[in-house]
């Protein structure tokens, strides 16, 4: 199973570009969307292709936490990381209750992000190999 497909949903164009570059340097195939609506209208995800998601909490329009609920409804196992500049317990709780696996605080250390992604990717690969009828 190929789990190097990545979806970044981030309204800050510069940050989205930097994340895309960082991930592409690690040989990920990256799709970037700048709002929840942009993702919902233009993504071509399919259940047969596993994705890893990076979703900003404070998106314009539909909030990132609401988008995560939509993604989680469609995909029960995809690793979802939420990005936020807030350390407020209420925001962290909001992300995790929406179905995110982890929250990554901005600004983040690129090396730490890549390690979290690597760990999530390995868990997803293991799950997909052990559940081929998934």
mmCIF file of C-alpha atoms in Angstrom:
data_model
loop_
_atom_site.group_PDB
_atom_site.id
_atom_site.type_symbol
_atom_site.label_atom_id
_atom_site.label_comp_id
_atom_site.label_asym_id
_atom_site.label_seq_id
_atom_site.Cartn_x
_atom_site.Cartn_y
_atom_site.Cartn_z
ATOM 1 C CA UNK A 1 0.000 0.000 0.000
ATOM 2 C CA UNK A 2 1.300 3.400 -0.982
ATOM 3 C CA UNK A 3 0.676 5.921 1.810
ATOM 4 C CA UNK A 4 2.704 8.826 0.535
ATOM 5 C CA UNK A 5 -0.324 10.843 -0.541
ATOM 6 C CA UNK A 6 -0.786 14.017 1.415
ATOM 7 C CA UNK A 7 -3.505 16.618 1.641
ATOM 8 C CA UNK A 8 -2.714 20.010 3.140
ATOM 9 C CA UNK A 9 -5.613 22.353 3.886
ATOM 10 C CA UNK A 10 -4.118 25.660 4.968
ATOM 11 C CA UNK A 11 -5.309 29.193 4.179
ATOM 12 C CA UNK A 12 -1.907 30.819 4.744
ATOM 13 C CA UNK A 13 -0.480 30.551 1.228
ATOM 14 C CA UNK A 14 3.150 30.897 2.346
ATOM 15 C CA UNK A 15 2.796 28.254 5.067
ATOM 16 C CA UNK A 16 1.007 25.911 2.652
ATOM 17 C CA UNK A 17 3.794 26.369 0.108
ATOM 18 C CA UNK A 18 6.460 25.669 2.747
ATOM 19 C CA UNK A 19 4.689 22.511 3.939
ATOM 20 C CA UNK A 20 4.270 21.328 0.351
ATOM 21 C CA UNK A 21 7.955 21.854 -0.344
ATOM 22 C CA UNK A 22 8.981 20.096 2.877
ATOM 23 C CA UNK A 23 6.762 17.105 2.129
ATOM 24 C CA UNK A 24 7.787 16.892 -1.519
ATOM 25 C CA UNK A 25 11.426 16.803 -0.415
ATOM 26 C CA UNK A 26 10.423 13.612 1.449
ATOM 27 C CA UNK A 27 8.846 12.228 -1.754
ATOM 28 C CA UNK A 28 5.235 12.780 -0.742
ATOM 29 C CA UNK A 29 2.643 13.553 -3.376
ATOM 30 C CA UNK A 30 1.007 16.692 -1.978
ATOM 31 C CA UNK A 31 -2.334 18.312 -2.795
ATOM 32 C CA UNK A 32 -2.924 21.769 -1.304
ATOM 33 C CA UNK A 33 -6.273 23.447 -0.680
ATOM 34 C CA UNK A 34 -6.733 26.884 0.886
ATOM 35 C CA UNK A 35 -10.149 26.389 2.474
ATOM 36 C CA UNK A 36 -12.489 23.616 3.512
ATOM 37 C CA UNK A 37 -14.782 24.546 0.655
ATOM 38 C CA UNK A 38 -11.885 24.390 -1.826
ATOM 39 C CA UNK A 39 -11.093 20.864 -0.598
ATOM 40 C CA UNK A 40 -14.722 19.700 -0.610
ATOM 41 C CA UNK A 41 -15.393 21.025 -4.109
ATOM 42 C CA UNK A 42 -12.115 20.093 -5.790
ATOM 43 C CA UNK A 43 -10.586 17.049 -4.125
ATOM 44 C CA UNK A 44 -10.625 13.737 -5.879
ATOM 45 C CA UNK A 45 -9.887 11.477 -2.948
ATOM 46 C CA UNK A 46 -10.981 7.882 -3.084
ATOM 47 C CA UNK A 47 -11.242 5.219 -0.383
ATOM 48 C CA UNK A 48 -8.757 3.056 -2.301
ATOM 49 C CA UNK A 49 -5.989 5.658 -1.961
ATOM 50 C CA UNK A 50 -4.828 6.289 1.592
ATOM 51 C CA UNK A 51 -4.107 9.891 2.524
ATOM 52 C CA UNK A 52 -2.537 11.725 5.412
ATOM 53 C CA UNK A 53 -4.109 15.089 6.224
ATOM 54 C CA UNK A 54 -2.790 18.364 7.639
ATOM 55 C CA UNK A 55 -5.724 20.668 8.380
ATOM 56 C CA UNK A 56 -5.543 24.194 9.772
ATOM 57 C CA UNK A 57 -7.971 24.833 12.633
ATOM 58 C CA UNK A 58 -8.752 28.430 11.660
ATOM 59 C CA UNK A 59 -9.814 28.177 8.036
ATOM 60 C CA UNK A 60 -11.995 30.823 6.419
ATOM 61 C CA UNK A 61 -15.578 29.654 6.007
ATOM 62 C CA UNK A 62 -16.061 26.143 7.365
ATOM 63 C CA UNK A 63 -13.758 25.676 10.371
ATOM 64 C CA UNK A 64 -11.001 23.092 10.239
ATOM 65 C CA UNK A 65 -12.544 21.107 13.087
ATOM 66 C CA UNK A 66 -15.810 20.825 11.147
ATOM 67 C CA UNK A 67 -13.921 19.712 8.046
ATOM 68 C CA UNK A 68 -12.157 17.037 10.083
ATOM 69 C CA UNK A 69 -15.567 15.662 11.081
ATOM 70 C CA UNK A 70 -16.458 15.363 7.391
ATOM 71 C CA UNK A 71 -13.141 13.690 6.539
ATOM 72 C CA UNK A 72 -13.426 11.330 9.518
ATOM 73 C CA UNK A 73 -16.975 10.373 8.514
ATOM 74 C CA UNK A 74 -15.673 9.258 5.110
ATOM 75 C CA UNK A 75 -12.338 7.854 6.264
ATOM 76 C CA UNK A 76 -12.104 6.224 9.677
ATOM 77 C CA UNK A 77 -8.365 5.475 9.604
ATOM 78 C CA UNK A 78 -6.584 8.311 7.787
ATOM 79 C CA UNK A 79 -4.058 10.103 9.976
ATOM 80 C CA UNK A 80 -5.301 13.659 10.494
ATOM 81 C CA UNK A 81 -3.118 16.337 12.041
ATOM 82 C CA UNK A 82 -4.588 19.723 12.885
ATOM 83 C CA UNK A 83 -2.494 22.867 12.785
ATOM 84 C CA UNK A 84 -3.114 25.676 15.237
ATOM 85 C CA UNK A 85 -1.346 28.638 16.724
ATOM 86 C CA UNK A 86 -3.452 28.316 19.860
ATOM 87 C CA UNK A 87 -2.496 26.385 22.968
ATOM 88 C CA UNK A 88 -5.858 26.956 24.636
ATOM 89 C CA UNK A 89 -7.223 23.735 26.084
ATOM 90 C CA UNK A 90 -10.581 24.417 24.437
ATOM 91 C CA UNK A 91 -8.963 24.565 20.980
ATOM 92 C CA UNK A 92 -6.908 21.422 21.569
ATOM 93 C CA UNK A 93 -10.026 19.619 22.825
ATOM 94 C CA UNK A 94 -11.998 20.888 19.800
ATOM 95 C CA UNK A 95 -9.419 19.382 17.417
ATOM 96 C CA UNK A 96 -9.254 16.032 19.143
ATOM 97 C CA UNK A 97 -13.022 15.731 19.614
ATOM 98 C CA UNK A 98 -13.490 16.418 15.892
ATOM 99 C CA UNK A 99 -11.459 13.289 15.136
ATOM 100 C CA UNK A 100 -7.916 14.583 14.654
ATOM 101 C CA UNK A 101 -5.146 12.264 15.751
ATOM 102 C CA UNK A 102 -2.898 15.040 16.957
ATOM 103 C CA UNK A 103 -2.522 18.794 17.006
ATOM 104 C CA UNK A 104 0.619 20.475 15.723
ATOM 105 C CA UNK A 105 1.259 23.899 17.173
ATOM 106 C CA UNK A 106 2.479 26.708 14.927
ATOM 107 C CA UNK A 107 5.234 27.537 14.494
ATOM 108 C CA UNK A 108 6.364 23.921 14.327
ATOM 109 C CA UNK A 109 9.707 22.233 14.045
ATOM 110 C CA UNK A 110 9.839 20.650 10.549
ATOM 111 C CA UNK A 111 11.813 17.678 11.859
ATOM 112 C CA UNK A 112 9.174 16.964 14.514
ATOM 113 C CA UNK A 113 6.412 17.206 11.913
ATOM 114 C CA UNK A 114 8.183 14.722 9.654
ATOM 115 C CA UNK A 115 8.681 12.295 12.541
ATOM 116 C CA UNK A 116 4.998 12.449 13.499
ATOM 117 C CA UNK A 117 4.078 11.848 9.872
ATOM 118 C CA UNK A 118 6.498 8.938 9.591
ATOM 119 C CA UNK A 119 5.008 7.284 12.680
ATOM 120 C CA UNK A 120 1.449 7.803 11.469
ATOM 121 C CA UNK A 121 2.345 6.491 8.032
ATOM 122 C CA UNK A 122 3.863 3.318 9.486
ATOM 123 C CA UNK A 123 0.730 2.697 11.589
ATOM 124 C CA UNK A 124 -1.475 3.262 8.546
ATOM 125 C CA UNK A 125 0.605 0.904 6.392
ATOM 126 C CA UNK A 126 0.428 -1.776 9.086
ATOM 127 C CA UNK A 127 -3.324 -1.338 9.395
ATOM 128 C CA UNK A 128 -3.887 -1.491 5.631
ATOM 129 C CA UNK A 129 -1.715 -4.597 5.223
ATOM 130 C CA UNK A 130 -3.469 -6.408 8.064
ATOM 131 C CA UNK A 131 -6.944 -5.407 6.810
ATOM 132 C CA UNK A 132 -6.754 -6.013 3.092
ATOM 133 C CA UNK A 133 -10.550 -6.193 2.869
ATOM 134 C CA UNK A 134 -10.684 -2.632 4.248
#
